[in-house]
Each structure stands twice: as C-alpha cells, then as structure tokens.
Amino acid sequence: MSRARFIVLEGVEGAGKTTQIRLLSAWLAGAGVEHVTAREPGGTEVGEAIRGVLLAHREGDVPPETELLLMLGARAAFVRQVVRPALAAGKVVLADRFDFSTFAYQGYGRGLDLDAVRRLNAFATDGLVPDLVVVLDLPVGEGAERQAREGSERDRIEVEGAAFLERVREGYRALVAQEGHARMVDARGDAEAVHRRLRTLLGDTFPETFPGRAGS
Ligand code: T5A
C-alpha cells in the first residue's frame, strides 16, 4: 500500500508553517519516510517567478483578480510538476500553503466571490485535494510579533494590515469547520510544543505513513 500523502500547513503570517515543515521534514528523514517539501506560491521555476512578481510589488496596485490568477497559475504548475509526480512515486508531500490560502486570502480577505474562487482553483489543481490540511492557528498580533523579532520585511499582503489578516484568520476557521479534510492546531507555545502536536495528529490520522505518536 502506498504511503504517499499530501499534507498542507496553512495559517496567517508568522504562524510557524516554515518552521514546522522543517521540523517535520527532519522527523520524516530520521524515520526513513521519503518526502518532498515545497512552498506556495513557488515550488517550481515558473512558480518562483510568479512569487517574485506577487511579493516584490509591495505597494503595487495589483487587482485582486490578477492576484488570484497569478496564485492559481503558480498552483497549476506546482500540482503537475511537483505534487502529482511525488505522490505517484509513493512520497509524502509537505506543502507550505495550498488552496486554503487562496480561499482565506483572496476569498475571505479580499472579498472575491468564494464560489468563483473555488471553481477556478479546481481547474488549476485538476481536482487534486490534499489528504490533510492543518491550519496553524495563531492570533494575528502574535504572528506579527514573531515576524518582527525575525526582522523580516513586510510583503505586499502583510502591508494590508491587521483587519485584513483578521478576516483571513476567520476565513481559515470557517474553512476548517466546513471541510472534512482540515484540522486546526494551536500554534501558540514554542516550536517544539507545536511540532509534538503535529506529530500526534499525523500519527493518529495516517498511522501507516507516519511513525507513531509524539514521544514514542
Ligand atoms: N498567498 C499565498 C495568497 O494570498 N494566496 C495564495 O493562494 C497563497 C498560496 C506568502 C504570501 O502569499 C499569500 C499569503 C502570504 O501573504 P509567505 O512568505 O510564503 O508569503 O508566507 P508567510 O506566512 O508570510 O511566511 P512566514 O515565513 O512569515 O510565516 P510562517 O512560515 O508561518 O512562519 P515561520 O515558520 O517562518 O516563522 C516566523 C518567525 O517566527 C519564529 C520563526 O523562528 C521565525 O522567526 N517562530 C516562532 N517563534 C516562537 N514560537 C514558535 N512556536 C515559533 N515558530 C516560528
């Protein structure tokens, strides 16, 4: 039986997705589980180019519809060039953002029609749905504090401010309530504590793929 699984981490800026992907990757490598990690937008040559366009124009005047289509353009390549080949090879895919980001940011955040966003996303993904989407839930202010400590530059979306990101966070909460393949994990506390929560969730959800509960 294939151990291939498509796992996505989601959440507001600074929730700890990148940190947790790194910790999960080290855990899987130690357990000999073949996997790939990737981020969105990005993950492919054309996707990284699109990321550059989107995130470099910090103060740029980009219509929400343009933003949506660029995100989906990157996703179409990501699905076909990274996710599907890795799953076909029996590997786990750990993705830093996927379609919940589009629903939360362009749908709930920007106010684009969610049904239209979902239809366009389904075209871009060719109907591929992750096995599990984990939303790392963190108060927007705490995420911003983490980023400030890191000294990271604010990207074009981050400059939208707290009200925008509050809508995004509420969007994530609504999505988790609606979608059977989504779970919420508390992202407060130190990175190791959050990592243990994720290991427990993955081990309990897919015991044939992931090596047991945290601490075991
Ligand atoms: N976007 C993306 C859309 O609008 N639509 C879409 O469809 C898609 C795919 C991407 C932007 O694009 C938007 C969303 C975004 O605005 P990004 O850079 O990929 O931008 O995403 P960010 O969320 O901005 O990335 P961050 O790196 O800031 O957030 P992470 O990955 O959640 O956080 P991480 O792990 O880098 O941690 C941030 C800092 O906090 C520390 C880390 O060391 C780091 O310094 N940290 C912790 N500190 C304390 N306790 C913990 N538990 C910590 N975990 C991490």
Coordinates of N, CA and C in Angstrom, one line a residue, residues 1-203:
M1 N 0.8 -1.2 0.0 CA 0.0 0.0 0.0 C 0.9 1.3 0.0
S2 N 0.5 2.2 -0.8 CA 1.3 3.4 -0.9 C 1.2 4.3 0.4
R3 N 2.4 4.8 0.8 CA 2.4 5.7 1.9 C 2.3 7.1 1.5
A4 N 2.1 7.4 0.2 CA 2.0 8.7 -0.3 C 0.9 9.5 0.4
R5 N 1.2 10.7 0.8 CA 0.2 11.6 1.4 C 0.5 13.0 1.1
F6 N -0.5 13.8 0.8 CA -0.3 15.2 0.5 C -0.8 16.0 1.7
I7 N 0.2 16.6 2.5 CA -0.1 17.3 3.7 C 0.2 18.7 3.5
V8 N -0.7 19.6 3.9 CA -0.5 21.1 3.7 C -0.6 21.7 5.1
L9 N 0.3 22.7 5.3 CA 0.3 23.5 6.5 C -0.2 24.9 6.1
E10 N -1.1 25.4 6.8 CA -1.7 26.8 6.5 C -1.7 27.6 7.7
G11 N -2.0 28.9 7.5 CA -2.1 29.8 8.7 C -1.7 31.2 8.3
V12 N -2.0 32.2 9.2 CA -1.6 33.6 8.9 C -0.1 33.7 9.0
E13 N 0.4 34.9 8.5 CA 1.8 35.2 8.5 C 2.4 35.0 9.9
G14 N 3.5 34.3 10.0 CA 4.2 34.1 11.2 C 3.7 33.0 12.1
A15 N 2.7 32.3 11.6 CA 2.1 31.2 12.4 C 3.1 30.0 12.6
G16 N 4.1 30.0 11.8 CA 5.2 28.9 12.0 C 5.2 27.8 11.0
K17 N 4.6 28.0 9.9 CA 4.5 27.0 8.9 C 5.8 26.5 8.4
T18 N 6.7 27.5 8.0 CA 8.0 27.1 7.5 C 8.8 26.4 8.6
T19 N 8.8 26.9 9.8 CA 9.5 26.2 10.9 C 9.0 24.8 11.1
Q20 N 7.7 24.6 11.1 CA 7.1 23.3 11.3 C 7.4 22.3 10.1
I21 N 7.4 22.8 8.9 CA 7.7 22.0 7.8 C 9.2 21.5 8.0
R22 N 10.1 22.4 8.4 CA 11.5 22.0 8.6 C 11.6 20.9 9.7
L23 N 10.8 21.0 10.8 CA 10.9 20.0 11.9 C 10.3 18.7 11.4
L24 N 9.2 18.8 10.7 CA 8.5 17.6 10.2 C 9.4 16.9 9.2
S25 N 10.1 17.6 8.4 CA 11.0 17.0 7.4 C 12.1 16.3 8.1
A26 N 12.7 16.9 9.1 CA 13.8 16.2 9.9 C 13.3 15.0 10.5
W27 N 12.1 15.0 11.1 CA 11.4 13.8 11.7 C 11.3 12.7 10.7
L28 N 10.7 13.1 9.5 CA 10.5 12.0 8.5 C 11.8 11.5 8.0
A29 N 12.8 12.3 7.8 CA 14.1 11.9 7.3 C 14.7 10.9 8.3
G30 N 14.5 11.2 9.6 CA 15.1 10.3 10.6 C 14.4 8.9 10.6
A31 N 13.1 9.0 10.2 CA 12.3 7.7 10.2 C 12.4 7.0 8.9
G32 N 13.1 7.6 7.9 CA 13.2 7.0 6.6 C 12.0 7.1 5.7
V33 N 11.2 8.1 6.0 CA 10.0 8.3 5.1 C 10.3 9.2 4.0
E34 N 10.2 8.7 2.8 CA 10.5 9.6 1.6 C 9.5 10.7 1.5
H35 N 10.1 11.9 1.3 CA 9.1 13.1 1.2 C 9.8 14.2 0.4
V36 N 8.9 15.1 0.0 CA 9.4 16.4 -0.6 C 8.7 17.5 0.2
T37 N 9.4 18.7 0.2 CA 8.8 19.9 0.8 C 8.8 21.0 -0.2
A38 N 7.8 21.8 -0.1 CA 7.7 22.9 -1.1 C 6.8 24.0 -0.6
R39 N 7.0 25.2 -1.1 CA 6.1 26.3 -0.7 C 5.3 26.9 -1.8
E40 N 4.2 27.5 -1.4 CA 3.4 28.2 -2.4 C 3.1 29.6 -2.0
P41 N 3.1 30.6 -2.9 CA 3.4 30.4 -4.3 C 4.9 30.1 -4.5
G42 N 5.1 29.2 -5.4 CA 6.5 28.8 -5.7 C 6.6 27.3 -5.9
G43 N 7.7 26.7 -5.6 CA 7.8 25.3 -5.7 C 8.3 24.8 -7.1
T44 N 8.1 25.6 -8.1 CA 8.6 25.3 -9.4 C 9.3 26.6 -10.0
E45 N 9.9 26.4 -11.1 CA 10.6 27.6 -11.7 C 9.7 28.7 -12.0
V46 N 8.6 28.3 -12.7 CA 7.6 29.4 -13.0 C 6.9 29.9 -11.8
G47 N 6.7 29.0 -10.8 CA 6.0 29.4 -9.6 C 6.8 30.4 -8.8
E48 N 8.2 30.2 -8.7 CA 9.0 31.1 -8.0 C 9.1 32.4 -8.7
A49 N 9.0 32.4 -10.1 CA 9.0 33.7 -10.8 C 7.7 34.4 -10.5
I50 N 6.6 33.7 -10.4 CA 5.3 34.4 -10.1 C 5.4 34.9 -8.7
R51 N 6.0 34.1 -7.8 CA 6.1 34.6 -6.4 C 6.8 35.9 -6.3
G52 N 7.9 36.0 -7.1 CA 8.7 37.3 -7.2 C 7.8 38.4 -7.6
V53 N 7.0 38.2 -8.6 CA 6.1 39.3 -9.1 C 5.1 39.7 -8.0
L54 N 4.5 38.7 -7.4 CA 3.5 39.0 -6.4 C 4.0 39.7 -5.2
L55 N 5.1 39.1 -4.6 CA 5.5 39.6 -3.3 C 6.5 40.8 -3.4
A56 N 7.1 41.0 -4.6 CA 8.0 42.1 -4.7 C 7.3 43.5 -4.8
H57 N 6.1 43.4 -5.4 CA 5.4 44.7 -5.6 C 4.6 45.0 -4.3
R58 N 5.4 45.4 -3.3 CA 4.8 45.6 -2.0 C 3.7 46.6 -2.0
E59 N 4.0 47.7 -2.6 CA 3.0 48.8 -2.6 C 2.2 48.9 -3.9
G60 N 2.4 47.8 -4.7 CA 1.9 47.9 -6.1 C 0.4 47.8 -6.1
D61 N -0.2 48.3 -7.2 CA -1.6 48.3 -7.4 C -2.0 47.1 -8.3
V62 N -2.2 46.0 -7.6 CA -2.5 44.7 -8.2 C -4.0 44.4 -8.0
P63 N -4.8 44.3 -9.0 CA -6.2 44.0 -8.7 C -6.3 42.6 -8.1
P64 N -7.3 42.4 -7.2 CA -7.4 41.1 -6.5 C -7.6 40.0 -7.6
E65 N -8.3 40.3 -8.7 CA -8.5 39.2 -9.7 C -7.1 38.8 -10.3
T66 N -6.2 39.8 -10.5 CA -4.9 39.5 -11.0 C -4.1 38.6 -10.0
E67 N -4.2 39.1 -8.8 CA -3.5 38.3 -7.7 C -4.0 36.9 -7.7
L68 N -5.3 36.7 -7.8 CA -5.9 35.3 -7.7 C -5.3 34.5 -8.9
L69 N -5.4 35.0 -10.1 CA -5.0 34.3 -11.2 C -3.5 33.9 -11.2
L70 N -2.7 34.8 -10.7 CA -1.3 34.6 -10.6 C -1.0 33.4 -9.6
M71 N -1.7 33.5 -8.4 CA -1.6 32.4 -7.4 C -2.0 31.1 -8.1
L72 N -3.1 31.1 -8.8 CA -3.5 29.8 -9.4 C -2.6 29.4 -10.6
G73 N -2.0 30.3 -11.3 CA -1.1 30.0 -12.3 C 0.1 29.2 -11.7
A74 N 0.6 29.7 -10.6 CA 1.7 29.0 -9.9 C 1.2 27.6 -9.4
R75 N 0.0 27.6 -8.9 CA -0.5 26.3 -8.4 C -0.7 25.2 -9.5
A76 N -1.1 25.6 -10.7 CA -1.3 24.7 -11.8 C 0.1 23.9 -12.0
A77 N 1.2 24.7 -12.0 CA 2.5 24.1 -12.3 C 2.9 23.3 -11.1
F78 N 2.6 23.8 -9.9 CA 3.0 23.0 -8.7 C 2.3 21.7 -8.6
V79 N 1.1 21.6 -8.9 CA 0.4 20.3 -8.9 C 0.9 19.3 -9.9
R80 N 1.2 19.9 -11.2 CA 1.6 19.0 -12.2 C 3.0 18.6 -12.2
Q81 N 3.9 19.5 -11.7 CA 5.3 19.3 -11.8 C 5.9 18.8 -10.5
V82 N 5.2 19.0 -9.3 CA 5.8 18.6 -8.0 C 4.9 17.6 -7.3
V83 N 3.6 18.0 -7.1 CA 2.8 17.1 -6.2 C 2.4 15.8 -6.8
R84 N 1.9 15.8 -8.0 CA 1.5 14.6 -8.6 C 2.6 13.6 -8.9
P85 N 3.8 14.1 -9.4 CA 4.9 13.2 -9.6 C 5.4 12.6 -8.2
A86 N 5.4 13.4 -7.2 CA 5.9 12.9 -5.9 C 4.9 11.8 -5.3
L87 N 3.6 12.1 -5.4 CA 2.7 11.2 -4.9 C 2.7 9.9 -5.7
A88 N 2.9 10.0 -7.1 CA 3.0 8.8 -7.9 C 4.2 8.0 -7.6
A89 N 5.2 8.6 -7.0 CA 6.5 7.9 -6.6 C 6.3 7.4 -5.2
G90 N 5.2 7.5 -4.6 CA 5.0 7.0 -3.2 C 5.5 7.9 -2.1
K91 N 5.8 9.2 -2.4 CA 6.4 10.0 -1.4 C 5.3 10.9 -0.7
V92 N 5.7 11.3 0.5 CA 4.9 12.3 1.2 C 5.2 13.7 0.7
V93 N 4.2 14.5 0.5 CA 4.4 15.9 0.1 C 4.0 16.8 1.3
L94 N 5.0 17.6 1.8 CA 4.7 18.6 2.8 C 4.7 20.0 2.2
A95 N 3.5 20.6 2.1 CA 3.4 21.9 1.4 C 3.1 23.0 2.4
D96 N 3.9 24.1 2.2 CA 3.8 25.3 2.9 C 2.8 26.2 2.1
R97 N 1.5 26.1 2.5 CA 0.3 26.7 1.8 C -0.1 25.9 0.6
F98 N -1.4 26.0 0.3 CA -2.0 25.5 -0.9 C -3.4 26.2 -1.1
D99 N -4.5 25.5 -1.4 CA -5.7 26.2 -1.8 C -6.4 26.9 -0.7
F100 N -6.2 26.5 0.6 CA -6.9 27.2 1.7 C -6.3 28.7 1.7
S101 N -5.1 28.9 1.3 CA -4.5 30.2 1.3 C -5.3 31.1 0.3
T102 N -5.7 30.5 -0.8 CA -6.5 31.3 -1.8 C -7.9 31.6 -1.3
F103 N -8.5 30.6 -0.7 CA -9.8 30.8 -0.2 C -9.8 31.8 1.0
A104 N -8.8 31.7 1.8 CA -8.7 32.6 3.0 C -8.3 34.0 2.6
Y105 N -7.3 34.2 1.8 CA -6.7 35.5 1.4 C -7.5 36.2 0.3
Q106 N -7.7 35.5 -0.8 CA -8.4 36.1 -1.9 C -9.9 36.1 -1.7
G107 N -10.4 35.0 -1.1 CA -11.9 34.9 -0.8 C -12.3 35.8 0.4
Y108 N -12.0 35.2 1.6 CA -12.4 35.9 2.8 C -11.6 37.3 3.0
G109 N -10.4 37.3 2.7 CA -9.6 38.6 2.9 C -9.9 39.6 1.9
R110 N -9.8 39.3 0.6 CA -10.0 40.3 -0.5 C -11.5 40.5 -0.8
G111 N -12.3 39.5 -0.4 CA -13.7 39.6 -0.7 C -14.2 39.1 -2.1
L112 N -13.3 38.4 -2.8 CA -13.7 37.8 -4.1 C -14.7 36.7 -3.8
D113 N -15.6 36.5 -4.8 CA -16.6 35.5 -4.7 C -16.1 34.1 -4.5
L114 N -16.4 33.5 -3.4 CA -15.8 32.3 -3.0 C -16.1 31.1 -3.9
D115 N -17.3 31.1 -4.4 CA -17.7 30.0 -5.4 C -16.8 30.1 -6.7
A116 N -16.7 31.4 -7.1 CA -15.8 31.6 -8.3 C -14.4 31.2 -8.0
V117 N -13.9 31.5 -6.9 CA -12.5 31.2 -6.5 C -12.4 29.7 -6.4
R118 N -13.4 29.0 -5.9 CA -13.3 27.5 -5.8 C -13.3 26.9 -7.2
R119 N -14.1 27.4 -8.1 CA -14.2 26.8 -9.4 C -12.9 27.0 -10.2
L120 N -12.3 28.2 -10.1 CA -11.0 28.4 -10.8 C -9.9 27.6 -10.1
N121 N -10.0 27.5 -8.8 CA -9.0 26.7 -8.1 C -9.1 25.2 -8.6
A122 N -10.3 24.7 -8.7 CA -10.4 23.3 -9.1 C -9.9 23.1 -10.5
F123 N -10.0 24.1 -11.4 CA -9.4 24.0 -12.7 C -7.8 23.9 -12.6
A124 N -7.3 24.8 -11.7 CA -5.8 24.9 -11.6 C -5.3 23.6 -11.0
T125 N -6.0 23.0 -10.0 CA -5.5 21.8 -9.3 C -5.9 20.5 -10.0
D126 N -6.7 20.6 -11.1 CA -7.2 19.4 -11.8 C -7.9 18.6 -10.7
G127 N -8.5 19.2 -9.8 CA -9.4 18.5 -8.8 C -8.6 17.8 -7.7
L128 N -7.3 18.0 -7.6 CA -6.5 17.4 -6.5 C -6.8 18.1 -5.2
V129 N -7.1 17.2 -4.2 CA -7.5 17.7 -2.9 C -6.4 17.1 -1.9
P130 N -5.9 17.9 -1.0 CA -4.9 17.3 -0.1 C -5.5 16.2 0.8
D131 N -4.7 15.3 1.3 CA -5.2 14.3 2.3 C -5.5 15.0 3.6
L132 N -4.7 16.0 4.0 CA -4.9 16.7 5.2 C -4.4 18.1 5.1
V133 N -5.2 19.1 5.5 CA -4.8 20.5 5.6 C -4.8 20.8 7.1
V134 N -3.7 21.3 7.6 CA -3.5 21.7 9.0 C -3.4 23.2 9.1
V135 N -4.4 23.8 9.7 CA -4.3 25.2 9.9 C -3.7 25.5 11.3
L136 N -2.5 26.2 11.2 CA -1.8 26.6 12.5 C -2.5 27.9 12.9
D137 N -3.2 27.8 14.0 CA -4.0 28.9 14.4 C -3.2 29.8 15.5
L138 N -3.1 31.0 15.1 CA -2.3 31.9 16.0 C -3.0 33.3 15.9
P139 N -3.1 34.0 17.0 CA -3.6 35.4 16.9 C -2.7 36.2 16.0
V140 N -3.4 37.0 15.2 CA -2.6 37.8 14.1 C -1.5 38.6 14.8
G141 N -1.7 39.2 15.9 CA -0.7 40.0 16.6 C 0.5 39.2 17.0
E142 N 0.3 38.0 17.4 CA 1.4 37.1 17.8 C 2.3 36.8 16.6
G143 N 1.6 36.5 15.5 CA 2.3 36.2 14.2 C 3.2 37.4 13.8
A144 N 2.6 38.6 13.9 CA 3.3 39.8 13.6 C 4.5 40.0 14.5
E145 N 4.3 39.7 15.8 CA 5.5 39.8 16.7 C 6.6 38.9 16.4
R146 N 6.2 37.7 16.0 CA 7.3 36.7 15.6 C 8.0 37.2 14.4
Q147 N 7.3 37.7 13.4 CA 8.0 38.2 12.2 C 8.9 39.4 12.6
A148 N 8.4 40.3 13.5 CA 9.2 41.5 13.8 C 10.5 41.0 14.5
R149 N 10.4 40.0 15.4 CA 11.6 39.5 16.1 C 12.6 39.0 15.0
E150 N 12.0 38.4 14.0 CA 12.8 37.8 13.0 C 13.5 38.9 12.1
G151 N 12.8 40.1 12.1 CA 13.3 41.2 11.3 C 13.0 41.1 9.9
S152 N 11.9 40.3 9.5 CA 11.6 40.1 8.1 C 10.9 41.3 7.6
E153 N 11.1 41.5 6.3 CA 10.5 42.6 5.6 C 9.0 42.3 5.4
R154 N 8.1 43.3 5.5 CA 6.7 43.0 5.3 C 6.5 42.9 3.8
D155 N 5.7 41.9 3.4 CA 5.4 41.7 2.0 C 4.2 42.5 1.6
R156 N 3.8 42.4 0.3 CA 2.7 43.3 -0.2 C 1.4 43.0 0.5
I157 N 1.2 41.7 0.9 CA 0.0 41.4 1.6 C 0.0 41.8 3.0
E158 N 1.2 41.6 3.6 CA 1.3 42.0 5.0 C 1.0 43.5 5.3
V159 N 1.3 44.3 4.3 CA 1.1 45.7 4.5 C -0.4 46.0 4.5
E160 N -1.2 45.1 4.2 CA -2.7 45.3 4.2 C -3.1 45.5 5.6
G161 N -2.4 45.0 6.6 CA -2.7 45.3 8.0 C -3.5 44.3 8.7
A162 N -3.8 44.6 10.0 CA -4.4 43.6 10.9 C -5.8 43.3 10.5
A163 N -6.6 44.2 10.0 CA -8.0 44.0 9.7 C -8.1 42.9 8.6
F164 N -7.3 43.1 7.6 CA -7.2 42.1 6.5 C -6.9 40.7 7.1
L165 N -5.8 40.7 7.9 CA -5.4 39.4 8.4 C -6.4 38.8 9.4
E166 N -7.1 39.6 10.1 CA -8.2 39.0 10.9 C -9.3 38.4 10.1
R167 N -9.6 38.9 8.9 CA -10.6 38.3 8.0 C -10.0 37.0 7.5
V168 N -8.7 37.0 7.2 CA -8.1 35.8 6.8 C -8.1 34.7 7.9
R169 N -7.8 35.1 9.1 CA -7.9 34.1 10.2 C -9.3 33.5 10.4
E170 N -10.3 34.4 10.3 CA -11.7 33.9 10.4 C -12.0 33.0 9.3
G171 N -11.5 33.4 8.1 CA -11.7 32.5 6.9 C -11.2 31.1 7.1
Y172 N -10.0 31.0 7.7 CA -9.4 29.7 8.0 C -10.3 28.9 8.9
R173 N -10.8 29.6 9.9 CA -11.6 29.0 10.9 C -12.9 28.4 10.3
A174 N -13.5 29.2 9.4 CA -14.7 28.8 8.7 C -14.4 27.6 7.8
L175 N -13.3 27.6 7.1 CA -12.9 26.5 6.2 C -12.7 25.2 7.0
V176 N -12.1 25.3 8.2 CA -11.9 24.1 9.0 C -13.2 23.5 9.4
A177 N -14.1 24.4 9.8 CA -15.5 24.0 10.2 C -16.2 23.3 9.0
Q178 N -15.9 23.7 7.8 CA -16.7 23.2 6.6 C -16.1 21.9 6.0
E179 N -14.8 21.8 6.1 CA -14.1 20.8 5.3 C -13.6 19.6 6.1
G180 N -14.0 18.4 5.7 CA -13.7 17.2 6.5 C -12.2 16.9 6.5
H181 N -11.4 17.4 5.5 CA -10.0 17.0 5.5 C -9.1 18.1 6.2
A182 N -9.7 18.9 7.0 CA -9.0 20.0 7.6 C -9.0 19.9 9.1
R183 N -7.9 20.3 9.7 CA -7.9 20.3 11.2 C -7.2 21.6 11.6
M184 N -7.5 22.1 12.8 CA -6.9 23.2 13.4 C -5.9 22.8 14.5
V185 N -4.8 23.4 14.5 CA -3.8 23.1 15.6 C -3.4 24.4 16.2
D186 N -3.4 24.4 17.5 CA -3.0 25.6 18.3 C -1.5 25.9 18.0
A187 N -1.2 27.1 17.4 CA 0.2 27.4 17.1 C 0.9 28.2 18.2
R188 N 0.3 28.4 19.3 CA 0.9 29.1 20.4 C 1.9 28.2 21.1
G189 N 2.8 28.8 21.9 CA 3.8 27.9 22.5 C 5.1 27.8 21.7
D190 N 6.1 27.2 22.2 CA 7.3 27.1 21.5 C 7.2 26.1 20.3
A191 N 8.2 26.2 19.4 CA 8.1 25.4 18.2 C 8.1 23.9 18.4
E192 N 8.9 23.5 19.4 CA 8.9 22.1 19.8 C 7.5 21.6 20.2
A193 N 6.8 22.4 21.0 CA 5.5 22.0 21.5 C 4.5 21.9 20.3
V194 N 4.6 22.8 19.4 CA 3.7 22.8 18.2 C 4.1 21.5 17.4
H195 N 5.4 21.3 17.2 CA 5.8 20.1 16.5 C 5.2 18.8 17.1
R196 N 5.2 18.7 18.4 CA 4.7 17.5 19.0 C 3.2 17.4 18.7
R197 N 2.5 18.5 18.7 CA 1.0 18.4 18.4 C 0.8 17.9 16.9
L198 N 1.7 18.4 16.0 CA 1.6 17.9 14.6 C 1.9 16.5 14.5
R199 N 2.9 16.0 15.1 CA 3.3 14.6 15.0 C 2.2 13.7 15.6
T200 N 1.6 14.1 16.6 CA 0.5 13.3 17.2 C -0.7 13.3 16.2
L201 N -1.0 14.4 15.6 CA -2.1 14.5 14.7 C -1.8 13.6 13.5
L202 N -0.6 13.7 12.9 CA -0.3 12.9 11.7 C -0.2 11.5 12.0
G203 N 0.4 11.1 13.2 CA 0.5 9.7 13.5 C -0.9 9.1 13.8

